[in-house]
XYZ file of C-alpha atoms in Angstrom:
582
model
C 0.000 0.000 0.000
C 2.996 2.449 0.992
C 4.900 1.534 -2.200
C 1.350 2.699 -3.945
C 1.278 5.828 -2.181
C 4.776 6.301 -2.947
C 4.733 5.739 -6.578
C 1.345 8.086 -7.360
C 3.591 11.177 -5.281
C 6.221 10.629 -7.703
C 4.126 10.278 -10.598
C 1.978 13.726 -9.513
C 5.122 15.303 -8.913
C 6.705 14.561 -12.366
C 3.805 15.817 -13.937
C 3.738 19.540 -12.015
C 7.437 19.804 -13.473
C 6.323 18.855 -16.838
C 3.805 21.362 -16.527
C 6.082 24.093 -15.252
C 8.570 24.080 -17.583
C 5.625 24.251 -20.282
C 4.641 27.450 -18.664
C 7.698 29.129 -17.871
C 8.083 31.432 -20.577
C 4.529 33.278 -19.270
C 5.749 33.390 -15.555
C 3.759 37.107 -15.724
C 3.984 40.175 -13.445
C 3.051 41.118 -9.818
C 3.201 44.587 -7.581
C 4.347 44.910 -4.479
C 3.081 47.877 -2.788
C 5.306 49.456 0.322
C 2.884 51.352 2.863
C 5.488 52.098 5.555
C 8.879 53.456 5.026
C 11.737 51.544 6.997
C 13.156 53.217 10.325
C 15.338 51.132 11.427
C 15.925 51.618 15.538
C 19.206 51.493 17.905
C 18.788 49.756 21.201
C 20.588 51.448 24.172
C 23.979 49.377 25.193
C 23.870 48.276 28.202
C 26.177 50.251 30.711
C 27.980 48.864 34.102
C 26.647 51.811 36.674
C 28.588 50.542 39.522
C 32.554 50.318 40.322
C 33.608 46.448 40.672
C 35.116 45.550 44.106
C 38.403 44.305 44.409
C 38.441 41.507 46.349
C 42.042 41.598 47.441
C 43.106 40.200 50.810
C 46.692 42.255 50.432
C 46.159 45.726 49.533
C 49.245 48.513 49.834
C 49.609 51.503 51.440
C 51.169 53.870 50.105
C 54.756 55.334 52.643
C 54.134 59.253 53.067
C 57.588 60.497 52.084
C 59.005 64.002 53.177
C 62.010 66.112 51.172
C 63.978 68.561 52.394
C 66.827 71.024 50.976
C 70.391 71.272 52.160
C 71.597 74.576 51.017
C 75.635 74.719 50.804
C 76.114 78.993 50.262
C 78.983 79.605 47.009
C 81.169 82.073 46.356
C 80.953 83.854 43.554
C 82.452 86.898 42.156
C 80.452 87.591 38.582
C 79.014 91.318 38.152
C 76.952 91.343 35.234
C 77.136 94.523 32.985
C 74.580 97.240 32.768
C 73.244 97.584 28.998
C 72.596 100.528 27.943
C 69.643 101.489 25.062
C 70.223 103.000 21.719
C 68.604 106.293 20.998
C 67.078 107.795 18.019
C 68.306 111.041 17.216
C 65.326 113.337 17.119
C 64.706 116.759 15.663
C 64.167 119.379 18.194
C 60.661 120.479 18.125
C 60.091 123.859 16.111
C 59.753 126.629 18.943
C 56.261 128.252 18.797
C 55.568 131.632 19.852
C 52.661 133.628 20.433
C 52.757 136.510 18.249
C 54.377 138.360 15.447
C 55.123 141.532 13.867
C 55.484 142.291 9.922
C 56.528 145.481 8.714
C 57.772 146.643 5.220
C 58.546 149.495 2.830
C 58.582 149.824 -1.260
C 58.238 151.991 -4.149
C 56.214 153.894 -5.127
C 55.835 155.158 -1.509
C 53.940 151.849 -0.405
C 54.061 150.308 3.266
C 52.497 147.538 5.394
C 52.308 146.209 8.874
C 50.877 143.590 10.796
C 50.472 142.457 14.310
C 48.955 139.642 15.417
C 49.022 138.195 19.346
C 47.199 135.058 20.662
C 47.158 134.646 24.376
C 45.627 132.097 26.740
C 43.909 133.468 29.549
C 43.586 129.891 31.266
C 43.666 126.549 29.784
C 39.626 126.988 28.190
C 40.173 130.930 27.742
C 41.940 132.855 24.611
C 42.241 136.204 23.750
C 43.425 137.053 19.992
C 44.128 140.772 18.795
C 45.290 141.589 15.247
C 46.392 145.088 13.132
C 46.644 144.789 9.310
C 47.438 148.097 7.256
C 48.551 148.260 3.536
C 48.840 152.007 2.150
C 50.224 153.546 -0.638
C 51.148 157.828 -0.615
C 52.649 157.894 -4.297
C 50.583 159.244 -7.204
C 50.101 156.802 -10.468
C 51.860 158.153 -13.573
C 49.534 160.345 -16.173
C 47.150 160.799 -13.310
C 45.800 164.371 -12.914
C 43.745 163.713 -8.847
C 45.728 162.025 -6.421
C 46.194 158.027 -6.210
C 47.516 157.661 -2.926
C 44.989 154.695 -0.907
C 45.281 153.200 2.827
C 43.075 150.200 4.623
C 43.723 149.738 8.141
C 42.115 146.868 9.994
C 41.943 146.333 13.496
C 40.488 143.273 15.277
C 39.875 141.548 18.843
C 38.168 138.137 19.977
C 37.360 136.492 22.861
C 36.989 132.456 22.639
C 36.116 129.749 25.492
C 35.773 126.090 24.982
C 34.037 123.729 27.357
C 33.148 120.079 27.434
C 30.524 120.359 24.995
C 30.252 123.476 23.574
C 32.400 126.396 22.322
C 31.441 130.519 22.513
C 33.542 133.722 21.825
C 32.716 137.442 20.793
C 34.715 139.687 18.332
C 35.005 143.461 17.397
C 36.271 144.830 14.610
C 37.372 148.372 13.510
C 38.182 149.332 9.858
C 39.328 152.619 7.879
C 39.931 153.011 4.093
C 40.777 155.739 2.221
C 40.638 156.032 -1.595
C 40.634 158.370 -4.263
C 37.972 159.232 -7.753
C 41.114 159.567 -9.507
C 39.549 158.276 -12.611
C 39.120 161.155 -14.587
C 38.060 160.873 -18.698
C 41.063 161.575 -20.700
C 41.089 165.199 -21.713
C 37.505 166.232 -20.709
C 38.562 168.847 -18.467
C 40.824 171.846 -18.026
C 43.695 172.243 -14.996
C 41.328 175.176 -13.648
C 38.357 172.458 -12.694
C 40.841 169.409 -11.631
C 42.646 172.197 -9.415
C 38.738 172.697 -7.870
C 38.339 168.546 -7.291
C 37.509 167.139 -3.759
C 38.528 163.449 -5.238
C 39.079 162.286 -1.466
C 36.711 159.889 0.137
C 37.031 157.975 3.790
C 35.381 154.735 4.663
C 34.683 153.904 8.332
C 33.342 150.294 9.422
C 33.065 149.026 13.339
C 31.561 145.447 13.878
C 30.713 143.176 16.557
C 29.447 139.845 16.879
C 29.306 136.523 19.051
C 29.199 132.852 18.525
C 28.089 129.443 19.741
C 28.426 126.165 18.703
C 27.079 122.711 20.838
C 27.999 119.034 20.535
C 25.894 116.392 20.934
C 22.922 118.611 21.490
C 19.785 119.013 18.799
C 20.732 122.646 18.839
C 24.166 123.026 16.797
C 25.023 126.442 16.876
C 24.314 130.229 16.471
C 25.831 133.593 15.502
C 24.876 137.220 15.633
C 26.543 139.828 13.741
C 26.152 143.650 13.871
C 28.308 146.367 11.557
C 27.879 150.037 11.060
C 29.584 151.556 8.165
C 29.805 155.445 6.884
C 31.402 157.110 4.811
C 32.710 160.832 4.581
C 29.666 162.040 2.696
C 26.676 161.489 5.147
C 26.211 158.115 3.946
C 25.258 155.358 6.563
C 24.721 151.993 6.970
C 23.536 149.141 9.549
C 23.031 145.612 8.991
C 22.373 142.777 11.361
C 22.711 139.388 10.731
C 21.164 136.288 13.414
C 21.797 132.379 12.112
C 21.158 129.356 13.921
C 21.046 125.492 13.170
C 19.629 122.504 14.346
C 20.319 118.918 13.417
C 18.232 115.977 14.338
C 19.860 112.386 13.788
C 17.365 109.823 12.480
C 18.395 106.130 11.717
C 20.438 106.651 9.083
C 20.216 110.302 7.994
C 20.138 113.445 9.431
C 17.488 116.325 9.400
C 19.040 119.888 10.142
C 17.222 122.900 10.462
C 18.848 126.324 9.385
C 17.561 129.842 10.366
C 18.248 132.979 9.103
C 17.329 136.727 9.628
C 18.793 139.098 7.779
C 18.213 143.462 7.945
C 20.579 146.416 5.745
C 19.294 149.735 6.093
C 20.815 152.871 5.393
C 20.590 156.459 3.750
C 22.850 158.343 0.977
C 22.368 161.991 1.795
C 23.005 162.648 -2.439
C 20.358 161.995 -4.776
C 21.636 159.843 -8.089
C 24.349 161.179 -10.376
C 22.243 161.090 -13.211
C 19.990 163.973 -11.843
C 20.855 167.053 -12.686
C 19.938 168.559 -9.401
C 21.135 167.323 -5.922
C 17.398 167.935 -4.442
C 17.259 164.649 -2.637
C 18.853 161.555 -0.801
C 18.579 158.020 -1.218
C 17.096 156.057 1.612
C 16.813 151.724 1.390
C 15.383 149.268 4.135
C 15.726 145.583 3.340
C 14.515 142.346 5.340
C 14.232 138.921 5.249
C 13.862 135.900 7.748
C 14.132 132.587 6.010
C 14.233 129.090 6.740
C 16.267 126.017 5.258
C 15.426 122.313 5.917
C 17.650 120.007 4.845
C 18.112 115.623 4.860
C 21.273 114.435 4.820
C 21.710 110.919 3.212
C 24.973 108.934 4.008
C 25.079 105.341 1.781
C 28.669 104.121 1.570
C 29.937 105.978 -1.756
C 26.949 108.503 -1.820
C 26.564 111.885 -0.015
C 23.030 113.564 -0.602
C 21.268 116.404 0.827
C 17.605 117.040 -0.291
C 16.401 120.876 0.789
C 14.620 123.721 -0.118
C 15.348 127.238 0.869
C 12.165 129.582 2.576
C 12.970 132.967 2.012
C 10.572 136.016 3.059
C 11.773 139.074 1.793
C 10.650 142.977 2.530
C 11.394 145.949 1.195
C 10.065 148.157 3.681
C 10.812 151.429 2.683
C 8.760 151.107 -0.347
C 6.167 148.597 1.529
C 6.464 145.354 -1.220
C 7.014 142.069 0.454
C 7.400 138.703 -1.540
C 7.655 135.290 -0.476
C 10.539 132.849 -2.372
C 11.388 129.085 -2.492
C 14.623 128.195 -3.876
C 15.928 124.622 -4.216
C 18.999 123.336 -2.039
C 20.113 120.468 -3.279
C 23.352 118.563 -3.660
C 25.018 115.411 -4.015
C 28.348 113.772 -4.934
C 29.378 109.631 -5.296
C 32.512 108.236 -5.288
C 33.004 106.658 -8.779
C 36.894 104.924 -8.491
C 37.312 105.644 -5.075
C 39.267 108.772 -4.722
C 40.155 108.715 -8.387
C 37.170 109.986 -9.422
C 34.378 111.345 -7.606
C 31.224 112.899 -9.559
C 29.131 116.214 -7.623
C 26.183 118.095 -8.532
C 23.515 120.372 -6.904
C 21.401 122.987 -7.751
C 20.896 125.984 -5.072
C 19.078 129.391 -4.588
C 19.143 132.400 -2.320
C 18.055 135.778 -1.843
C 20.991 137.474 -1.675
C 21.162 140.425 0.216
C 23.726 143.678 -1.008
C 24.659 146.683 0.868
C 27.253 149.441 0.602
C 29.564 147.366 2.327
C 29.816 144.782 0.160
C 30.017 147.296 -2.807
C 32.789 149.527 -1.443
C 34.608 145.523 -0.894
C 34.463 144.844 -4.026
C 34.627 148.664 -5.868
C 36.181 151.088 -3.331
C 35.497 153.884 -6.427
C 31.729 153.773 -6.572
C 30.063 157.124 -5.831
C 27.746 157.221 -2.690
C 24.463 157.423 -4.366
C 23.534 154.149 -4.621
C 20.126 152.611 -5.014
C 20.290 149.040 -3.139
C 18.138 145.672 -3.788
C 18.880 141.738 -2.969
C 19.435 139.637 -5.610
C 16.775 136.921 -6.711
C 19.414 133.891 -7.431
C 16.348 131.867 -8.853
C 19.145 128.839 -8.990
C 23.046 127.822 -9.615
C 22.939 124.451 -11.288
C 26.551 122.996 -11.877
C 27.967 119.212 -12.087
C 31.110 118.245 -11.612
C 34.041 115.939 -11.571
C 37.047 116.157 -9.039
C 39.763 113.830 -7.660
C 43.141 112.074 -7.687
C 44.958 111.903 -10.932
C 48.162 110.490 -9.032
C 48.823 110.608 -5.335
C 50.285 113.844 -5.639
C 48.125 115.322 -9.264
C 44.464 116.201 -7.861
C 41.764 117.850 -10.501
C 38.427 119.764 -10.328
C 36.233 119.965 -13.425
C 32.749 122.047 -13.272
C 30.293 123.256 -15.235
C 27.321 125.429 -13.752
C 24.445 127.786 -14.758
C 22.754 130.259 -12.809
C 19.738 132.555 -13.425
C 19.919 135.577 -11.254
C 17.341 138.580 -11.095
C 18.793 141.792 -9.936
C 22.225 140.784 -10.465
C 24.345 144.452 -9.633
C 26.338 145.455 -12.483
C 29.664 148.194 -12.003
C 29.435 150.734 -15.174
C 31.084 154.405 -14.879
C 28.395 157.209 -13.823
C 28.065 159.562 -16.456
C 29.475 163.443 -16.328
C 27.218 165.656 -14.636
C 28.500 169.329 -15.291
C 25.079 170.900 -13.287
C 26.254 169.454 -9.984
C 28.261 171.049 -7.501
C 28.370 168.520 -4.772
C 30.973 168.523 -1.581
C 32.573 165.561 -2.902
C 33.901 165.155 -6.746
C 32.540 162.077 -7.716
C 30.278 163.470 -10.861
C 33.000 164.012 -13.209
C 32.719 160.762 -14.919
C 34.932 159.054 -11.919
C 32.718 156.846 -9.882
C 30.754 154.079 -10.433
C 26.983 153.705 -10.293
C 25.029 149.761 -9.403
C 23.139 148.812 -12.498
C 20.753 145.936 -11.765
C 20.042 143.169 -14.981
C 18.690 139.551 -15.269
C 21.132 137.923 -15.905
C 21.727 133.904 -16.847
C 24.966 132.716 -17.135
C 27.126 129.609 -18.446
C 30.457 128.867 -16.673
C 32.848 126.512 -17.163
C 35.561 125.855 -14.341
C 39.089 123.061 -14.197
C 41.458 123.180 -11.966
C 44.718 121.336 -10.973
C 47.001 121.093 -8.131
C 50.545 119.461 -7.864
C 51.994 118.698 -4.622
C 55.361 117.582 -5.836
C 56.344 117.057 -2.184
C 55.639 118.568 1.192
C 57.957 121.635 -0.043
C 56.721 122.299 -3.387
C 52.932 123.137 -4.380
C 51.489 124.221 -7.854
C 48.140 125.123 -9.132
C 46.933 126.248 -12.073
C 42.599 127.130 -13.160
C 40.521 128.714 -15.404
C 37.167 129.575 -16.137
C 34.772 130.466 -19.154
C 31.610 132.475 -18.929
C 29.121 133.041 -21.271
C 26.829 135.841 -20.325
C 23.038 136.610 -21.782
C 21.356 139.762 -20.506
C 17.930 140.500 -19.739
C 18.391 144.004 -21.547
C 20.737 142.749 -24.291
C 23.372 144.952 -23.100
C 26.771 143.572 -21.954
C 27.433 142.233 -18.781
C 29.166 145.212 -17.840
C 32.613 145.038 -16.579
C 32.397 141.164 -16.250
C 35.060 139.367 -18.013
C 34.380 136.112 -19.959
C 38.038 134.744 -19.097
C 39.944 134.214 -15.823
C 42.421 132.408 -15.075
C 45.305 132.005 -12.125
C 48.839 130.366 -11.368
C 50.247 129.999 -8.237
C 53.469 128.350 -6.843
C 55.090 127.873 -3.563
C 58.301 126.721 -2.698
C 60.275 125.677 0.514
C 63.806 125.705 -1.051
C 65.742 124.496 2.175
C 65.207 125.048 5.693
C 65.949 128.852 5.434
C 65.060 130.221 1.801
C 61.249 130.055 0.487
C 59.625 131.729 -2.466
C 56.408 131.761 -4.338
C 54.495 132.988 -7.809
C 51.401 134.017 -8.362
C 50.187 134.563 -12.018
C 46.525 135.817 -12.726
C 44.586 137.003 -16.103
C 41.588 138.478 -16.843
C 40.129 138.808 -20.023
C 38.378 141.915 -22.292
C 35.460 143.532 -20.360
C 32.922 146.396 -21.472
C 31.658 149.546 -19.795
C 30.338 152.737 -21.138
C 30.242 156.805 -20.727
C 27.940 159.448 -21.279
C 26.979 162.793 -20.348
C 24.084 164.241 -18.355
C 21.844 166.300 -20.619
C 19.166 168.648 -18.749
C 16.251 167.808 -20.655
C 17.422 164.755 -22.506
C 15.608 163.685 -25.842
C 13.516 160.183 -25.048
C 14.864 157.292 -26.548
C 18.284 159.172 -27.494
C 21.344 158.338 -25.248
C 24.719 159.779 -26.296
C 27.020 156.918 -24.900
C 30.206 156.310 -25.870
C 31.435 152.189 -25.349
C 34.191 151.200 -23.631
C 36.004 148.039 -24.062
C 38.757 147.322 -21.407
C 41.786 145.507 -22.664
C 42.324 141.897 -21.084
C 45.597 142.217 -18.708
C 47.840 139.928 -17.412
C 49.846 140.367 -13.617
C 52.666 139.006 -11.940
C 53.642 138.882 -8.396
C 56.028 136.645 -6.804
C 58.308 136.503 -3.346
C 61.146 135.457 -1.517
C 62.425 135.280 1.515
C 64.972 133.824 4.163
C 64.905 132.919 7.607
C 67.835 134.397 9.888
C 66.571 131.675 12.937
C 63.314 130.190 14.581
C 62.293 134.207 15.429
C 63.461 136.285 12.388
C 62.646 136.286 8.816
C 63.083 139.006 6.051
C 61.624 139.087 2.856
C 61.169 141.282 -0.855
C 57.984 141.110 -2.402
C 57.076 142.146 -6.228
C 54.067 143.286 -7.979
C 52.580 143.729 -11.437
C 56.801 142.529 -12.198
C 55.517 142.916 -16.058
C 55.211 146.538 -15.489
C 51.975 146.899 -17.181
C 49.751 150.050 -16.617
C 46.456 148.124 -17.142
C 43.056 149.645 -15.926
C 40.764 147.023 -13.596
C 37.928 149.813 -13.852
C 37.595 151.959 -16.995
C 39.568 155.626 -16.363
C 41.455 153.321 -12.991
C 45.155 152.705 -14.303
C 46.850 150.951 -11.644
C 50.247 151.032 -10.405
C 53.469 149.708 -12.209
C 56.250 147.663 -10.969
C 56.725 147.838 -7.172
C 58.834 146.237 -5.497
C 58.490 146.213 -0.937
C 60.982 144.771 1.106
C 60.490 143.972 5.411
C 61.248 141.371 7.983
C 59.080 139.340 10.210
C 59.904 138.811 14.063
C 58.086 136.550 16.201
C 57.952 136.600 19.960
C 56.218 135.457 23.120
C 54.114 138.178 24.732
């Protein structure tokens, strides 16, 4: 029966092969699906946490040993030798003194002095007191009124510094004397020159204080007051109060400027184009204005966005207007401090007064008629930097509209005056006020060859257009400068100092009693360009004394700055300097 059972297993078996192998080229396909991802764990190893006994029937003990020191004392007889440091040979500080005195004489008759002292008081206290005086009593060649001019200066301030803030007060005295030498060629006889009062006197006293804070929102403050008269009943005041605030914000800062600004005065001559001196000439300006400002700092850039608030009155003819000029600038570094790019565009009411006008014209005639100019804006970009470590440039080109701009041009001859002074012989200068807009062009470059030789050269273009189509009177369309210093050794210095100015226009007439309308008789001018030289040397006897020669206009030409106004040939002044402590 077993053998049965046996054999039909075999045969059954046999027969599923068979059957297999029939079927195993269609064995066919089946998914497996994986619905958890394997994380496999790691048991903890299993740690001994207690110290195995030693189960030691001998255990030893460790012998407590002691050491001691058995000093033998040694003779010995070495001295070791003292070194002894190497020193640097130093240059003896330069000695520094507290004041000096400067005095020299030249041809033709010209002298100068100064005086200058600065003395601590304590260790926050300083007093400073100066003198200044340039003069000249020689008369210009082919000049038929005398030439001769002085300025005398004289100035004191007080200054104390503390922790965190700084304030001082200053006075100032000045005295000028010039001459309306500038007589038209020919146009009259010796009889009239002989009856000329060409002398006039200038008289200026000022006084003013300061204060500037650290780390305080206020910054600072100043208030300046200055009378000036002349020797014809002519008088001015002006008074000038500024103050500034800065607030620092995250990244910027927000300042606050403040301004007030009053000229007033009176000319006791009416106009040199009246026939008839029936009347003076009296002005009253004001104007309080306010300029906010943001200042942006980003790595390479520098940006201030402002505007300027301006409220300005004329109050001797009752008109008030209200401006707003823009204040902005900004400059990036391009290549460092190879090349840095600035621009901006800016305006301002700018105020004039006699003073300024006798600064920059000491021959005008006191019968002035004064305004502020409207600077609408002065847009200019720019380019400056580093050439070579030692070669530094400045490139800029600007243009500006101004309203009011004052304009120098001769006052005519008025033969129905018969004033004190003689001013109304075609020898003074009037203000002529025109819109003007102007395109400049300025470059520069200065050489600093080494810490004993410096060199600069500029120049600059200007292209004028005129409200009234006349010229720009007596405003040149060329400038340009030169200037050298050099520290030959320790004792001998000298230095250059080249300037030109180009062609410039003006114009004369006469005064006619009752004058056709619409018919001038006026004669133009046209000033020659001129060139000037001046240059010095001197030497240095010790730490105290110094002498010195000095030369002017060295080319010797008679050129005229102001039409009728020849100047002064070669001159040559010689002096010495002397510094003390006193």
């Amino acid at each position: 029966m077993s053998k049965h059972i046996y054999l039909l297993v075999v045969i059954f078996g046999f027969s599923q092969l068979v059957l297999a192998q029939d079927e195993k080229d269609d064995i066919g396909t089946e998914t497996v699906t994986v619905t958890k991802a394997y994380s496999p764990t790691i048991s903890d190893a299993f740690k001994i946490k207690s110290m195995p006994n030693l189960n030691d029937s001998i255990v030893l003990q460790k012998k407590k040993i002691e050491y001691s020191i058995f000093s033998v004392p040694v003779a010995s007889t070495f001295t070791p030798a003292k070194g002894k440091a190497s020193t640097v040979k130093k240059l003896p500080p330069p000695a520094l003194y507290n004041s000096y005195a400067t005095a020299g004489l030249g041809n033709p008759g010209n002298a100068m002095a100064k005086f200058y002292t600065s003395r601590a008081i304590n260790r926050d206290e300083r007093l400073d007191l100066g003198l200044n005086h340039n003069s000249s009593r020689a008369d210009i060649d082919g000049v038929d009124l005398e030439s001769k001019y002085a300025n005398t200066t004289v100035d004191a301030s007080y200054s104390k510094r503390d922790r965190d803030m700084n304030w001082g007060a200053d006075i100032g005295l000045q005295h000028q004397l010039y001459n309306w030498y500038g007589l038209p060629e020919g146009a009259y006889d010796l009889a009239t020159i002989n009856t000329i009062d060409e002398r006039q006197n200038y008289f200026m006293g000022e006084i003013g204080a300061h204060i500037n804070v650290e780390e305080a929102y206020f910054k600072n403050a100043n208030l300046t007051y200055r009378r000036f008269w002349d020797a014809v009943e002519s008088g001015e005041n002006r008074a000038i109060f500024k103050t500034g605030f800065e607030f620092p914000l995250e990244e910027e800062f927000f300042g606050i400027n403040i301004h007030m600004d009053y000229v007033g005065g009176s000319f006791a001559n009416a106009d040199v184009n009246s026939p008839t001196n029936d009347g003076g000439i009296d002005y009253s300006n004001f104007q309080v204005g306010i300029n906010p400002t943001l200042r942006m700092l980003r790595d390479d850039l520098t940006l201030d966005l402002g505007v300027n608030i301006v409220y300005g009155m004329d109050m001797e003819n009752s008109e008030n207007n209200f401006y707003i000029y823009p204040a902005v600038a900004a400059s990036y570094r391009l290549m460092d401090e190879t090349v840095i790019a600035y621009g901006g565009i800016k305006g301002e009411l700018r105020q004039n007064s006699y003073y300024g006008f006798v600064a920059e014209n000491p021959y005008v005639s006191p019968t002035l008629d004064i305004l502020p100019t409207d600077a609408q804006y002065d847009a200019y970009i720019g380019f400056k930097g580093q050439l070579l470590p030692n070669l530094s440039y400045n490139i800029k080109g600007s243009y500006t509209a101004e309203n009011r701009r004052p304009l120098f041009n001769l006052n005519p001859q008025n033969d129905f005056r018969n004033d004190e002074k003689g001013y109304y012989y075609g020898n003074s200068f009037e203000v002529f006020y025109d819109d003007i807009k102007t395109l400049g062009l300025f470059g520069e470059l200065n050489v600093d060859i080494n810490r004993n030789f410096t060199l600069g050269v500029n120049a600059e273009v200007y292209d004028y257009d005129t409200e009234t189509n006349n010229p720009a009177w007596n405003l040149p369309n060329l400038r340009g400068s030169l200037f050298m210093d050099y520290q030959i050794d320790e004792q001998w210095y000298m230095g250059v100092n080249l300037f030109y100015i180009g062609e410039r226009e003006d114009f004369s007439n006469t005064v006619v009693q009752t004058p056709t309308p619409g018919l001038t008789d006026a004669t133009l001018i046209t000033l020659d360009s001129y060139f000037d030289a001046n240059a010095h040397v001197g030497y240095r006897v010790n730490d105290q004394l110094s002498i010195f020669l000095k030369g002017a206009n060295l080319s010797n030409n008679s050129y005229q700055k102001w039409a009728n106004f020849p100047v002064q040939g070669f001159q040559l002044l010689g002096g010495a300097t002397y510094k003390f402590d006193f």
